[in-house]
mmCIF file of C-alpha atoms in Angstrom:
data_model
loop_
_atom_site.group_PDB
_atom_site.id
_atom_site.type_symbol
_atom_site.label_atom_id
_atom_site.label_comp_id
_atom_site.label_asym_id
_atom_site.label_seq_id
_atom_site.Cartn_x
_atom_site.Cartn_y
_atom_site.Cartn_z
ATOM 1 C CA MET L 1 66.206 5.588 -30.986
ATOM 2 C CA PHE L 2 64.976 2.571 -28.880
ATOM 3 C CA GLY L 3 68.299 1.179 -28.155
ATOM 4 C CA ARG L 4 69.614 4.471 -26.725
ATOM 5 C CA SER L 5 69.063 5.481 -23.293
ATOM 6 C CA ASN L 6 69.072 9.390 -22.398
ATOM 7 C CA PRO L 7 70.355 9.578 -18.996
ATOM 8 C CA GLY L 8 68.921 12.089 -16.688
ATOM 9 C CA ARG L 9 70.474 13.557 -13.530
ATOM 10 C CA ASN L 10 72.950 11.638 -11.694
ATOM 11 C CA GLY L 11 73.580 9.597 -14.882
ATOM 12 C CA THR L 12 70.543 7.503 -14.612
ATOM 13 C CA LYS L 13 68.004 7.241 -17.242
ATOM 14 C CA TYR L 14 65.023 7.802 -14.801
ATOM 15 C CA SER L 15 64.297 11.187 -13.046
ATOM 16 C CA GLN L 16 63.190 11.721 -9.519
ATOM 17 C CA LEU L 17 59.308 12.723 -9.160
ATOM 18 C CA PRO L 18 59.053 16.322 -7.798
ATOM 19 C CA GLY L 19 58.264 16.532 -4.109
ATOM 20 C CA TYR L 20 59.745 12.948 -3.400
ATOM 21 C CA SER L 21 63.117 12.313 -1.867
ATOM 22 C CA ASP L 22 64.612 8.997 -1.065
ATOM 23 C CA SER L 23 67.063 10.476 1.279
ATOM 24 C CA ASP L 24 66.774 9.407 4.903
ATOM 25 C CA SER L 25 66.927 13.140 6.017
ATOM 26 C CA ASP L 26 63.556 13.869 4.656
ATOM 27 C CA ASP L 27 61.395 12.319 7.522
ATOM 28 C CA GLY L 28 58.881 15.179 7.638
ATOM 29 C CA GLY L 29 57.251 14.057 4.352
ATOM 30 C CA GLU L 30 57.062 10.557 5.488
ATOM 31 C CA GLU L 31 55.330 11.868 8.778
ATOM 32 C CA ASP L 32 53.177 14.380 6.787
ATOM 33 C CA PHE L 33 52.120 11.011 4.594
ATOM 34 C CA ILE L 34 51.517 9.224 7.807
ATOM 35 C CA GLN L 35 49.318 12.110 9.317
ATOM 36 C CA ARG L 36 47.395 12.481 6.264
ATOM 37 C CA GLU L 37 46.767 8.569 6.292
ATOM 38 C CA ILE L 38 45.665 8.861 9.799
ATOM 39 C CA LYS L 39 43.277 11.673 9.191
ATOM 40 C CA ALA L 40 41.818 10.095 6.262
ATOM 41 C CA GLN L 41 41.347 6.790 8.288
ATOM 42 C CA GLN L 42 39.637 8.838 11.090
ATOM 43 C CA MET L 43 37.444 10.566 8.596
ATOM 44 C CA MET L 44 36.450 7.338 7.034
ATOM 45 C CA MET L 45 35.694 5.737 10.603
ATOM 46 C CA LYS L 46 33.706 8.883 11.414
ATOM 47 C CA GLN L 47 31.579 8.326 8.118
ATOM 48 C CA GLN L 48 31.271 4.778 9.002
ATOM 49 C CA ASP L 49 30.075 5.539 12.662
ATOM 50 C CA GLU L 50 27.527 7.948 11.143
ATOM 51 C CA GLY L 51 26.267 5.370 8.797
ATOM 52 C CA LEU L 52 26.072 2.759 11.672
ATOM 53 C CA GLU L 53 24.108 5.263 13.810
ATOM 54 C CA MET L 54 21.764 5.985 10.857
ATOM 55 C CA LEU L 55 21.323 2.144 10.469
ATOM 56 C CA GLY L 56 20.792 1.823 14.080
ATOM 57 C CA GLN L 57 18.008 4.353 14.121
ATOM 58 C CA SER L 58 16.395 2.847 11.020
ATOM 59 C CA ALA L 59 16.324 -0.568 12.704
ATOM 60 C CA ALA L 60 14.724 1.021 15.881
ATOM 61 C CA ARG L 61 11.897 2.638 13.670
ATOM 62 C CA LEU L 62 11.720 -0.913 11.918
ATOM 63 C CA GLY L 63 11.250 -2.394 15.294
ATOM 64 C CA GLU L 64 8.554 0.096 16.464
ATOM 65 C CA LEU L 65 6.766 -0.306 13.243
ATOM 66 C CA SER L 66 6.783 -4.035 13.288
ATOM 67 C CA MET L 67 5.287 -3.799 17.077
ATOM 68 C CA ASN L 68 2.558 -1.578 15.791
ATOM 69 C CA ILE L 69 1.688 -3.875 13.057
ATOM 70 C CA HIS L 70 1.768 -6.693 15.569
ATOM 71 C CA GLU L 71 -0.757 -5.071 17.735
ATOM 72 C CA GLU L 72 -3.005 -3.902 14.955
ATOM 73 C CA ILE L 73 -3.104 -7.430 13.497
ATOM 74 C CA GLY L 74 -4.165 -8.500 17.040
ATOM 75 C CA HIS L 75 -6.977 -6.042 17.042
ATOM 76 C CA GLN L 76 -8.219 -7.071 13.776
ATOM 77 C CA ASN L 77 -8.130 -10.914 14.639
ATOM 78 C CA LYS L 78 -10.403 -9.918 17.422
ATOM 79 C CA MET L 79 -12.799 -8.046 15.245
ATOM 80 C CA LEU L 80 -12.824 -10.892 12.779
ATOM 81 C CA ASP L 81 -13.739 -13.295 15.598
ATOM 82 C CA GLU L 82 -16.470 -11.125 16.698
ATOM 83 C CA MET L 83 -17.692 -10.922 13.086
ATOM 84 C CA GLU L 84 -17.496 -14.646 12.617
ATOM 85 C CA ASP L 85 -19.761 -14.995 15.768
ATOM 86 C CA ASP L 86 -22.137 -12.438 14.602
ATOM 87 C CA LEU L 87 -22.252 -14.191 11.128
ATOM 88 C CA GLU L 88 -22.996 -17.612 12.888
ATOM 89 C CA SER L 89 -25.650 -15.789 14.765
ATOM 90 C CA ALA L 90 -27.270 -14.270 11.610
ATOM 91 C CA THR L 91 -27.144 -17.542 9.856
ATOM 92 C CA THR L 92 -28.925 -19.206 12.459
ATOM 93 C CA ASN L 93 -31.610 -16.455 12.533
ATOM 94 C CA LEU L 94 -31.854 -16.809 8.927
ATOM 95 C CA GLY L 95 -32.447 -20.532 9.226
ATOM 96 C CA ILE L 96 -35.309 -19.968 11.829
ATOM 97 C CA ALA L 97 -36.992 -17.352 9.557
ATOM 98 C CA THR L 98 -36.528 -19.595 6.406
ATOM 99 C CA ALA L 99 -38.193 -22.575 8.558
ATOM 100 C CA LYS L 100 -41.100 -20.184 9.768
ATOM 101 C CA THR L 101 -41.690 -19.019 6.033
ATOM 102 C CA LYS L 102 -41.953 -22.569 4.931
ATOM 103 C CA ALA L 103 -44.421 -23.393 7.618
ATOM 104 C CA LEU L 104 -46.681 -20.320 6.816
ATOM 105 C CA ILE L 105 -46.485 -21.128 3.018
ATOM 106 C CA GLN L 106 -47.629 -24.755 3.980
ATOM 107 C CA LYS L 107 -50.478 -23.347 6.411
ATOM 108 C CA SER L 108 -51.547 -20.988 3.523
ATOM 109 C CA GLY L 109 -52.233 -23.789 1.001
ATOM 110 C CA GLY L 110 -48.633 -24.726 -0.277
ATOM 111 C CA LYS L 111 -46.515 -23.341 -2.918
ATOM 112 C CA ARG L 112 -49.439 -22.910 -5.561
ATOM 113 C CA ASN L 113 -51.285 -20.504 -3.314
ATOM 114 C CA PHE L 114 -47.996 -18.560 -2.699
ATOM 115 C CA ILE L 115 -47.277 -18.269 -6.159
ATOM 116 C CA ILE L 116 -50.707 -16.879 -6.987
ATOM 117 C CA ILE L 117 -50.191 -14.226 -4.285
ATOM 118 C CA VAL L 118 -46.841 -13.193 -5.648
ATOM 119 C CA LEU L 119 -48.317 -12.914 -9.083
ATOM 120 C CA LEU L 120 -51.320 -10.946 -8.066
ATOM 121 C CA THR L 121 -48.970 -8.605 -6.230
ATOM 122 C CA VAL L 122 -47.038 -7.977 -9.208
ATOM 123 C CA VAL L 123 -50.197 -7.269 -11.232
ATOM 124 C CA VAL L 124 -51.244 -4.762 -8.577
ATOM 125 C CA VAL L 125 -47.802 -3.026 -8.673
ATOM 126 C CA VAL L 126 -48.107 -2.949 -12.570
ATOM 127 C CA LEU L 127 -51.579 -1.585 -12.531
ATOM 128 C CA LEU L 128 -50.635 1.253 -10.023
ATOM 129 C CA PHE L 129 -47.571 2.035 -12.148
ATOM 130 C CA LEU L 130 -49.906 2.462 -15.276
ATOM 131 C CA ILE L 131 -52.407 4.497 -13.269
ATOM 132 C CA ILE L 132 -49.806 6.904 -11.984
ATOM 133 C CA TYR L 133 -48.007 7.635 -15.384
ATOM 134 C CA THR L 134 -51.131 7.676 -17.724
#
């Protein structure tokens, strides 16, 4: 079983694959193989070129997008600077108003009189509320 060889054609134990010839007269098969390989390589190169073209287009879009982002950030930085200036101005104005309010409170008799005025205002609002809803 294992020790025996079963010779095929030409007295060898291996048979030749169909469509394959190892004789030198069959150059057409080799040339077909070469042509198929060349075509396959050309097809692969074409696919790679298409992929590179798409990659180049994507890179160009990313470049444009990054330039737009850069411009937008520049505009927003200008707006933030303007807001900061406005905030500084508002803080200064608030400080002036606070100082004037403190001066007015001191002129009107101090904090004690101011608290009395605020409490009386709250009492008036409560009374008006009670009159309207009863």
